[in-house]
PDB file of C-alpha atoms in Angstrom:
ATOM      1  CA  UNK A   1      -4.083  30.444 -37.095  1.00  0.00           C
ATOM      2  CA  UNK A   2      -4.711  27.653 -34.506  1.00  0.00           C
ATOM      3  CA  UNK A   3      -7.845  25.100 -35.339  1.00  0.00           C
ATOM      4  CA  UNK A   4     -10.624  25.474 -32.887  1.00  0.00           C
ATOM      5  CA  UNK A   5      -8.838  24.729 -29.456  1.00  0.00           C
ATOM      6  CA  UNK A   6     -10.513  22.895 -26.907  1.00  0.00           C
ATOM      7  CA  UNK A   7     -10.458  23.157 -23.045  1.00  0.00           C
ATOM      8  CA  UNK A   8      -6.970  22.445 -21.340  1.00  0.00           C
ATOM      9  CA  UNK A   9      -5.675  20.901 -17.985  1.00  0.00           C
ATOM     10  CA  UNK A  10      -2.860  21.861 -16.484  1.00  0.00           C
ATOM     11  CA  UNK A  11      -0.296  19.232 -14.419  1.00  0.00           C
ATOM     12  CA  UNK A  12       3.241  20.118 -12.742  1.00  0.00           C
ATOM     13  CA  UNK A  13       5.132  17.118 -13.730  1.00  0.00           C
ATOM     14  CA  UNK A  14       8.844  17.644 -13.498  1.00  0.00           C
ATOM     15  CA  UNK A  15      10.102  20.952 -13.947  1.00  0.00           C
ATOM     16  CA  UNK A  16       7.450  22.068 -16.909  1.00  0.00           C
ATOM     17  CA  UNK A  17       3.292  22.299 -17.130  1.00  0.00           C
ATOM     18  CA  UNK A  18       1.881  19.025 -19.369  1.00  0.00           C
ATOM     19  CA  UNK A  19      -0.935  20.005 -20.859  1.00  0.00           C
ATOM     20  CA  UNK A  20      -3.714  17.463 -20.982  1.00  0.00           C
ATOM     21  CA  UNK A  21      -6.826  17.588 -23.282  1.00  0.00           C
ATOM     22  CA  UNK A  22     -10.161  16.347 -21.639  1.00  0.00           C
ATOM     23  CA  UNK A  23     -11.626  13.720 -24.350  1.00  0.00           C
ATOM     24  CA  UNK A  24     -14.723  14.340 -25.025  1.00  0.00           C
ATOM     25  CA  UNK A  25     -15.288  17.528 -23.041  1.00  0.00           C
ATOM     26  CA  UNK A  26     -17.162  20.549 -24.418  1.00  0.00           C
ATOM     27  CA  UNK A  27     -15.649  23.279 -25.918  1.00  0.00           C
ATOM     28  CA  UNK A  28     -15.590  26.093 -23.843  1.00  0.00           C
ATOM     29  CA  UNK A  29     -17.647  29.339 -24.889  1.00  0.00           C
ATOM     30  CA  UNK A  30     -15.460  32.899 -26.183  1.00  0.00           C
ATOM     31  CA  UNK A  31     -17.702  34.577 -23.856  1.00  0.00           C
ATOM     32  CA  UNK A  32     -16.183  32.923 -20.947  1.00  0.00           C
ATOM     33  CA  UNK A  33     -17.356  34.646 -17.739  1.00  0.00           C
ATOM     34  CA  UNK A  34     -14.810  37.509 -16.057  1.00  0.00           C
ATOM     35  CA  UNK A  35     -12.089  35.837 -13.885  1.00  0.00           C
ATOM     36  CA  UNK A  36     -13.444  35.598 -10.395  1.00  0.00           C
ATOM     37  CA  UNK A  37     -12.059  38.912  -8.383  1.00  0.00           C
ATOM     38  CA  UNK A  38     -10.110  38.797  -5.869  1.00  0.00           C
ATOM     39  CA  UNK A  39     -12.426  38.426  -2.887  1.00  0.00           C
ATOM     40  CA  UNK A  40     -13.223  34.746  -4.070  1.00  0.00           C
ATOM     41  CA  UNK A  41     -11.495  31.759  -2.250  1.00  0.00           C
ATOM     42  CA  UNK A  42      -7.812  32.594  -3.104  1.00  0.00           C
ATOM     43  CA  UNK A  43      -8.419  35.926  -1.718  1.00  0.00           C
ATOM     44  CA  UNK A  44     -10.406  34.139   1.614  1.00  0.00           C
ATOM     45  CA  UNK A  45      -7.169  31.641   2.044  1.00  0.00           C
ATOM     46  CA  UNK A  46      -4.736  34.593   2.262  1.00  0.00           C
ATOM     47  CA  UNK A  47      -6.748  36.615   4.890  1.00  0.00           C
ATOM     48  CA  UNK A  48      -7.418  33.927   6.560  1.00  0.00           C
ATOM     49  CA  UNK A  49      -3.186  33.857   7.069  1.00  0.00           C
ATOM     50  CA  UNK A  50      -3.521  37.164   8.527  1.00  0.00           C
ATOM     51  CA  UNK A  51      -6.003  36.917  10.914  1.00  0.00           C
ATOM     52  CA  UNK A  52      -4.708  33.818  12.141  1.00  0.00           C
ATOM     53  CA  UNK A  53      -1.491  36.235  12.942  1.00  0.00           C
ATOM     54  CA  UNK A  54      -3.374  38.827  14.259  1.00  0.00           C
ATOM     55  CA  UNK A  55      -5.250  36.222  16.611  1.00  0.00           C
ATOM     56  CA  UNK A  56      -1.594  35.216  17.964  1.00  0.00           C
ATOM     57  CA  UNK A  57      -0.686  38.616  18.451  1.00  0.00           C
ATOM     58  CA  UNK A  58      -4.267  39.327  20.092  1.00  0.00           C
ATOM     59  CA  UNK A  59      -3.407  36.717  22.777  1.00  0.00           C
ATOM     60  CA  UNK A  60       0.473  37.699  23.911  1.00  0.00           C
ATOM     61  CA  UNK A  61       0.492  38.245  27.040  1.00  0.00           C
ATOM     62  CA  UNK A  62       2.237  41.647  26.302  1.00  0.00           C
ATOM     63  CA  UNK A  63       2.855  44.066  23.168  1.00  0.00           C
ATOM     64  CA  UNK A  64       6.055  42.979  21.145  1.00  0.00           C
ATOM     65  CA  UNK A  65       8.995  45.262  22.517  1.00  0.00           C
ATOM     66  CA  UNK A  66       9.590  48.582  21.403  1.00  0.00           C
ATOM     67  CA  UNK A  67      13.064  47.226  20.377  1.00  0.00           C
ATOM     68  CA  UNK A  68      11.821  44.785  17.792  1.00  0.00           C
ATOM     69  CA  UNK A  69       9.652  47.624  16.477  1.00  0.00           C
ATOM     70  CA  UNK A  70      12.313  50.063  16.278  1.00  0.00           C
ATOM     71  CA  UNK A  71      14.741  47.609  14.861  1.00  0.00           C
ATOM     72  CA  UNK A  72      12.209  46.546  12.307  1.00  0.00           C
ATOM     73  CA  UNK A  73      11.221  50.502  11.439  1.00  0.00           C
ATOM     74  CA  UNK A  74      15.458  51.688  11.001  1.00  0.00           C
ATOM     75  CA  UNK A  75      16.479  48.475   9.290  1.00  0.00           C
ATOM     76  CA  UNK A  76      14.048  48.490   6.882  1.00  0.00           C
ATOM     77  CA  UNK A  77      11.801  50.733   4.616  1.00  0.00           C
ATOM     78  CA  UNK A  78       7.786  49.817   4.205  1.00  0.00           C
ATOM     79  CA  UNK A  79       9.073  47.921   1.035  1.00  0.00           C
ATOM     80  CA  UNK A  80      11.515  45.904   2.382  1.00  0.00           C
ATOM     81  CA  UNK A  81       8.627  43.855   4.001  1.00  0.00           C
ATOM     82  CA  UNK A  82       9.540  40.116   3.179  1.00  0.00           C
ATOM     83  CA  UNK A  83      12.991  40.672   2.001  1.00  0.00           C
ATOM     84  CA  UNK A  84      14.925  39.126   0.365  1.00  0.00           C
ATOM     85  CA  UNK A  85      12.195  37.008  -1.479  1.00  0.00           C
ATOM     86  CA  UNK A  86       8.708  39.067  -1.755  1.00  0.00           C
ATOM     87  CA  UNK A  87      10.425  42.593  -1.083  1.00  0.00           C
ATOM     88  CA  UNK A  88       9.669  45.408  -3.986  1.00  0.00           C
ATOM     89  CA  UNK A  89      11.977  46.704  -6.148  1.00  0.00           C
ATOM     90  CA  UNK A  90      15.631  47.990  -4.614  1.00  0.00           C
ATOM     91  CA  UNK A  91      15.069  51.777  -3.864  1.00  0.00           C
ATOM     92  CA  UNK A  92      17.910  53.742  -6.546  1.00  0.00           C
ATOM     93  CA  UNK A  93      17.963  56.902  -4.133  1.00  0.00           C
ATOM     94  CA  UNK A  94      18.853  54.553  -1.586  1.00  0.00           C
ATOM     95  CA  UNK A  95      21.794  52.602  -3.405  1.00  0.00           C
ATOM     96  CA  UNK A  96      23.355  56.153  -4.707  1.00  0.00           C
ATOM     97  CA  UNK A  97      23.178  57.859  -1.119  1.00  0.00           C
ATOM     98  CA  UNK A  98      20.450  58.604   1.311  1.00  0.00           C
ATOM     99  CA  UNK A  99      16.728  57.897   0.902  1.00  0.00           C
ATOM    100  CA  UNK A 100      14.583  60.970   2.000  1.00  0.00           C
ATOM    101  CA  UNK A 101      11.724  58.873   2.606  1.00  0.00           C
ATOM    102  CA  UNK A 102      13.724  56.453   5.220  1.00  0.00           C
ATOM    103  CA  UNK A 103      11.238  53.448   6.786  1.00  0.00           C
ATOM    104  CA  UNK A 104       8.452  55.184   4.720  1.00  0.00           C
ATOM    105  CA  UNK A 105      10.063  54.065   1.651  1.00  0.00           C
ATOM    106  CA  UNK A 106       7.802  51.726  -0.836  1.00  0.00           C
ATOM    107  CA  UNK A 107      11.021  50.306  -2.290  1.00  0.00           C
ATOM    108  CA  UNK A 108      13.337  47.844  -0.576  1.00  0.00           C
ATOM    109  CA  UNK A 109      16.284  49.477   1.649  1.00  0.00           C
ATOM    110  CA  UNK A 110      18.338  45.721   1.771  1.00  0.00           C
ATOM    111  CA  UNK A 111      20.673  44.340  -0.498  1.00  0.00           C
ATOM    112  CA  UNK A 112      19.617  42.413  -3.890  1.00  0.00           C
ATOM    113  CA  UNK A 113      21.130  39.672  -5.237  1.00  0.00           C
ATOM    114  CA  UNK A 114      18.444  39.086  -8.205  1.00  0.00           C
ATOM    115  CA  UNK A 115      20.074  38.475 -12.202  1.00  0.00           C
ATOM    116  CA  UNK A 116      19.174  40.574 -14.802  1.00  0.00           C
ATOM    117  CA  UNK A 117      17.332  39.503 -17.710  1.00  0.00           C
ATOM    118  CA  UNK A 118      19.407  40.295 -20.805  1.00  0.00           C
ATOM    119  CA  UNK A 119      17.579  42.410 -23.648  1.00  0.00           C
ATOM    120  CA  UNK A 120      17.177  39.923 -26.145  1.00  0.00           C
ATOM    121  CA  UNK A 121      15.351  38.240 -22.858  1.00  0.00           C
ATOM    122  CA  UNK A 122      13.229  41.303 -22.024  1.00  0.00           C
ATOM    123  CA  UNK A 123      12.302  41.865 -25.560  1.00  0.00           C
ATOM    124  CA  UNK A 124      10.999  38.219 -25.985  1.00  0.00           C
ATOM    125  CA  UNK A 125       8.827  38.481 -22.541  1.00  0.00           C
ATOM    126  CA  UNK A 126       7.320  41.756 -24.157  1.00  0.00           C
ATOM    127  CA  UNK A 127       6.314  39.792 -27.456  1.00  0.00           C
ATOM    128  CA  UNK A 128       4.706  36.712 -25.730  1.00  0.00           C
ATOM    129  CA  UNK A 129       0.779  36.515 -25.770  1.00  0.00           C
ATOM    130  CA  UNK A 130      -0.847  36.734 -22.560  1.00  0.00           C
ATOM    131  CA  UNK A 131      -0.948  33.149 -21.926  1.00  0.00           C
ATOM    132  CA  UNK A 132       2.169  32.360 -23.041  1.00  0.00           C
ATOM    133  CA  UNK A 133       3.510  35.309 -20.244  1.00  0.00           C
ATOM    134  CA  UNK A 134       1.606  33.243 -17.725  1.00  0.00           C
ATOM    135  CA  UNK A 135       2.952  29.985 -18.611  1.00  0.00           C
ATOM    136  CA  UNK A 136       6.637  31.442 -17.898  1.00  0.00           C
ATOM    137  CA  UNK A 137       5.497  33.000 -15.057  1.00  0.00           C
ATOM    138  CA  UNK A 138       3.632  29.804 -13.501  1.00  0.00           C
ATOM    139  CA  UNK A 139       6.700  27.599 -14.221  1.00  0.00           C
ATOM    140  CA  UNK A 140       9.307  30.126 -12.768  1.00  0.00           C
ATOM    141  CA  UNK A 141       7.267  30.072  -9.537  1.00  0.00           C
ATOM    142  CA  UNK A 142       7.011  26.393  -9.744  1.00  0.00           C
ATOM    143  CA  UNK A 143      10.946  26.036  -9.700  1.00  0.00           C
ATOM    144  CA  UNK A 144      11.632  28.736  -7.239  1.00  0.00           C
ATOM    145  CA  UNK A 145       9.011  27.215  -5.044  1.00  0.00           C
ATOM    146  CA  UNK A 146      10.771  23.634  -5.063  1.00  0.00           C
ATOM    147  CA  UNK A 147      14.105  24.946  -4.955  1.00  0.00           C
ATOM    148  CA  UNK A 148      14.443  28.145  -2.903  1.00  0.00           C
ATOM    149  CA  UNK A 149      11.129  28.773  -1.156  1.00  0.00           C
ATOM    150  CA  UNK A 150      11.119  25.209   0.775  1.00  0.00           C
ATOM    151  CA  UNK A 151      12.709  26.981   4.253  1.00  0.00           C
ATOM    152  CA  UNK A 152      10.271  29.753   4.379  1.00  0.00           C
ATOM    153  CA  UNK A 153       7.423  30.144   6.998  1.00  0.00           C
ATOM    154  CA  UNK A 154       3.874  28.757   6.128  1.00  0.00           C
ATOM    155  CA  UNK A 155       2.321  32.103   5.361  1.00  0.00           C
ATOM    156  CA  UNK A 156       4.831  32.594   2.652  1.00  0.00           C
ATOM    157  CA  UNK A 157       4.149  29.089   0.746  1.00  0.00           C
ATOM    158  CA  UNK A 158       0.373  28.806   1.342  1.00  0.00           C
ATOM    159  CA  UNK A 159       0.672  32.096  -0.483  1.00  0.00           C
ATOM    160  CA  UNK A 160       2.554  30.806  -3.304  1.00  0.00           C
ATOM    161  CA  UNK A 161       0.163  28.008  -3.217  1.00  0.00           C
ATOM    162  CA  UNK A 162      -2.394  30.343  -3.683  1.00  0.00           C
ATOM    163  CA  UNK A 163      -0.898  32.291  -6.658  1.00  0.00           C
ATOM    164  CA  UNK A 164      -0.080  29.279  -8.164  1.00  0.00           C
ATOM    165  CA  UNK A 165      -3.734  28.573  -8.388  1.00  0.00           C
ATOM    166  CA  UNK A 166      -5.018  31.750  -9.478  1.00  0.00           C
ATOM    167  CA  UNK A 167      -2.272  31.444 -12.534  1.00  0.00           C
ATOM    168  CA  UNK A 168      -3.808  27.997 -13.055  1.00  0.00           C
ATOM    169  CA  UNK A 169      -7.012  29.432 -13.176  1.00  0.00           C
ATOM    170  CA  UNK A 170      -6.399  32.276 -15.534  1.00  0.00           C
ATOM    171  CA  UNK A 171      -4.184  29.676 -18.159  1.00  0.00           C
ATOM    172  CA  UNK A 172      -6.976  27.208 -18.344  1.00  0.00           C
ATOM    173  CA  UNK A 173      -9.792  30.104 -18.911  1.00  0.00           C
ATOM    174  CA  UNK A 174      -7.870  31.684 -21.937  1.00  0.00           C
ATOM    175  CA  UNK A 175      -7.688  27.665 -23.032  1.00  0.00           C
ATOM    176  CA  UNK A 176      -4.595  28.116 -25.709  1.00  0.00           C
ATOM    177  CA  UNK A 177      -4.350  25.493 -28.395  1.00  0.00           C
ATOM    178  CA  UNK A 178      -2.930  22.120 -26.867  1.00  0.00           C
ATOM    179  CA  UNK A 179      -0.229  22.076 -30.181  1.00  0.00           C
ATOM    180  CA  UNK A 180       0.350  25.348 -29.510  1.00  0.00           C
ATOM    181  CA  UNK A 181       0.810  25.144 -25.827  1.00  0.00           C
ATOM    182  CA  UNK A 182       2.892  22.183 -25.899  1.00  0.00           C
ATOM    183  CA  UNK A 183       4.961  24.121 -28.875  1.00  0.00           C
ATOM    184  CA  UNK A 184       5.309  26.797 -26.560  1.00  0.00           C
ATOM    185  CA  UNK A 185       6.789  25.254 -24.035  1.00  0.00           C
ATOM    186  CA  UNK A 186       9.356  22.635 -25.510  1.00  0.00           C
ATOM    187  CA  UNK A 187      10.737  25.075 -28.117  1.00  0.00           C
ATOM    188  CA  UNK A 188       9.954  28.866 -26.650  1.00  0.00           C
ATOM    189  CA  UNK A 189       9.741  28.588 -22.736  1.00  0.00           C
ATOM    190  CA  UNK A 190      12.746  26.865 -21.315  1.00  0.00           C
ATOM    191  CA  UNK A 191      15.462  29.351 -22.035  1.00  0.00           C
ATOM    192  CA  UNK A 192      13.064  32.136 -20.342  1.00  0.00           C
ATOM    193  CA  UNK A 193      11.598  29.998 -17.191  1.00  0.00           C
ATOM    194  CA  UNK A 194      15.699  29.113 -16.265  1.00  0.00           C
ATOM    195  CA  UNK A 195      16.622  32.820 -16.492  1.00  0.00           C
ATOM    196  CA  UNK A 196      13.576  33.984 -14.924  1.00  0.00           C
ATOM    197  CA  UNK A 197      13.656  31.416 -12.005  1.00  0.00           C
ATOM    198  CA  UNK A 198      16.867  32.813 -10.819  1.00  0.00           C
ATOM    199  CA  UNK A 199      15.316  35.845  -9.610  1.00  0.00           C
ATOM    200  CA  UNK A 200      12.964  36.721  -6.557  1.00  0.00           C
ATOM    201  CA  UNK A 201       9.070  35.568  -6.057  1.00  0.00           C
ATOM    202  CA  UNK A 202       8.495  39.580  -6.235  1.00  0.00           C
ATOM    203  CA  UNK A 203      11.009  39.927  -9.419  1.00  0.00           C
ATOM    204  CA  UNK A 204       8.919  37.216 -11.427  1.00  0.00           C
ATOM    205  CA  UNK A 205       5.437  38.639 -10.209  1.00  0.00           C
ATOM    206  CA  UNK A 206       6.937  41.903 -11.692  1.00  0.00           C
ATOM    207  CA  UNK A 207       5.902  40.415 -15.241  1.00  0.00           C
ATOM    208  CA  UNK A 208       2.649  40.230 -14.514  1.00  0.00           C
ATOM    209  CA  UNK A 209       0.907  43.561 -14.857  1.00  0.00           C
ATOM    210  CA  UNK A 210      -1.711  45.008 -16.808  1.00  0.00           C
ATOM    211  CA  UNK A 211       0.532  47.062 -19.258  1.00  0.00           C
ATOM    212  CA  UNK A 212       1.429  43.589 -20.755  1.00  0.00           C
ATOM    213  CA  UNK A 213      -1.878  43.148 -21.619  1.00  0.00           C
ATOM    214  CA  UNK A 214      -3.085  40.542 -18.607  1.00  0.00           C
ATOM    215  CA  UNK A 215      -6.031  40.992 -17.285  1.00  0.00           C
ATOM    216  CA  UNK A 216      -6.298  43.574 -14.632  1.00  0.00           C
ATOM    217  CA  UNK A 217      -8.507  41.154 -12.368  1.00  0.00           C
ATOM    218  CA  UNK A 218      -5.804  38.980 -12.421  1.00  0.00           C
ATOM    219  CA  UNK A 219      -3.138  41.450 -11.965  1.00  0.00           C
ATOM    220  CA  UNK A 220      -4.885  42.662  -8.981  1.00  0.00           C
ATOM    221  CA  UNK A 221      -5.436  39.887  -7.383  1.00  0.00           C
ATOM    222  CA  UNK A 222      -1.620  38.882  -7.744  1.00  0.00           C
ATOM    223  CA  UNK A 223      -0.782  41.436  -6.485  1.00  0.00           C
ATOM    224  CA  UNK A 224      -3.064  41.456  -3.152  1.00  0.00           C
ATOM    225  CA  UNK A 225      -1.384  37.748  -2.480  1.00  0.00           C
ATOM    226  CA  UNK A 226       1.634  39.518  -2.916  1.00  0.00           C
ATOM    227  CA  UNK A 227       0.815  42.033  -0.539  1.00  0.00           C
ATOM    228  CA  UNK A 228      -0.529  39.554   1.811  1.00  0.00           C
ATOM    229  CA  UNK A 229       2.151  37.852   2.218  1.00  0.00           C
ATOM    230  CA  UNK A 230       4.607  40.743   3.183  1.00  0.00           C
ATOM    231  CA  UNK A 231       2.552  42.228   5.418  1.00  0.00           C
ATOM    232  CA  UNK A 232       2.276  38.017   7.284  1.00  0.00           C
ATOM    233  CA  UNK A 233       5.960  38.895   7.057  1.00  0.00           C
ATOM    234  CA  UNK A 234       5.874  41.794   9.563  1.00  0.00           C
ATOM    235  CA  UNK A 235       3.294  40.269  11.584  1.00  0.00           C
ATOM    236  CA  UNK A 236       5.773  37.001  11.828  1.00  0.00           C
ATOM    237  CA  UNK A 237       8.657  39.426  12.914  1.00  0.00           C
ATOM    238  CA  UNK A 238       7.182  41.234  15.378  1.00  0.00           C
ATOM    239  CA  UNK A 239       5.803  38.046  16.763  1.00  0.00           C
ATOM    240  CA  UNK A 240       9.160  35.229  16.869  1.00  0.00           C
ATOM    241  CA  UNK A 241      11.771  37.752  15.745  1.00  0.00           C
ATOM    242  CA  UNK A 242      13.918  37.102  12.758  1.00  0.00           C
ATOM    243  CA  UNK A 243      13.559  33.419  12.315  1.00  0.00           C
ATOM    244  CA  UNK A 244      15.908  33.106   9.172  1.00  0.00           C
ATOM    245  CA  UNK A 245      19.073  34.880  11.088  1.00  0.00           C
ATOM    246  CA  UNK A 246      18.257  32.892  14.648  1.00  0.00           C
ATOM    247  CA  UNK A 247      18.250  29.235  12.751  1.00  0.00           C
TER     248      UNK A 247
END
């Protein structure tokens, strides 16, 4: 077992965290208070995204055309919302034939591109402790976000921003052994961050859910961001059209 671990800072430097120990600082208690919910600041940045969209809409001088609405309703099903990066999951009824549900849908109705983890892959992300999860997770979005998420719209990267920090947050308050984390990451990480990185914002977030024993504060508010940010997506279409397919 790991020596008595002291308090950890995280720093993006590169492509992987560095962990630095603060000399001299206090340990931190066990009892560390419950991760703040989601209604704290990183929950106040991402509404304040979509009321800033629903202001804009507020002021048009008319409603969006029925056109763009309809388009936007047949094209897509309620998950496709921020396709091809924040959509949910591809809907299987869809793929094989003919969703039932149509634009009422939860799952994604577009085409996916995203790499499959192999099993020896999937197997190692269910055996990693809950920190170590994170850490992939946190560096996965780090490399997407500097690589693939650079021409997307400001809603969609002050998101990001946003998860980023609440992952931050969470990493430093279960404060793994520096050795350890450092370990972690040189010798355990890499292999799973370049695999994972190749997928969709939505496909890493995936990872991070309760039933692999994360916190469900933390899963939740994840998953609100997440939520936020598809639903700024919808907003952003019905306001300037599709950007991506006009540039």
């Amino acid at each position: 077992m790991d020596a008595p671990t002291k308090p950890v800072q995280l720093q993006y430097q590169k492509s992987f965290l560095h962990i630095r120990e603060h000399e001299g600082h206090m340990e931190r208690s066990f009892s560390a208070p419950e991760l703040h919910s989601p209604t704290g600041r990183h929950g106040r940045d991402a509404e304040m995204v979509i009321e800033a969209l629903l202001q804009r809409l507020a002021k048009w001088p008319s409603r969006p055309s029925s056109q763009a609405v309809s388009e936007l309703l047949n094209s897509e099903s309620f998950g496709s919302r921020g396709h091809p990066e924040f959509c949910c999951r591809p809907c299987v009824y869809f793929i094989h034939g003919k969703c039932r549900l149509g634009a009422s849908c939860t799952m994604c109705h577009e085409i996916h591109n995203n790499i499959s983890l192999s099993k020896s892959q999937r197997r190692k992300m269910e055996e990693l402790r809950d920190w170590e999860l994170l850490m992939v997770i946190y560096e996965s979005l780090c490399i997407r976000q500097k690589h693939s998420l650079r021409k997307q719209p400001e809603h969609a990267k002050n998101g990001i921003a946003t998860i980023l920090a609440i992952l931050e947050e969470e990493i430093s308050r279960l404060h793994p052994g520096v050795e350890s984390a450092q370990r972690f990451l040189e010798e355990v990480a890499p292999p799973l961050v370049e695999s994972l990185a190749k997928r969709s914002t939505s496909a890493i977030m995936s990872f991070a859910r309760a039933a692999h024993g994360l916190n469900p504060n933390l899963c939740k508010a994840l998953t609100k961001n997440l939520e936020s940010i598809r639903m700024a997506s919808v907003l952003s279409f019905l306001l300037c059209g599709d950007v991506e397919n006009q540039s």
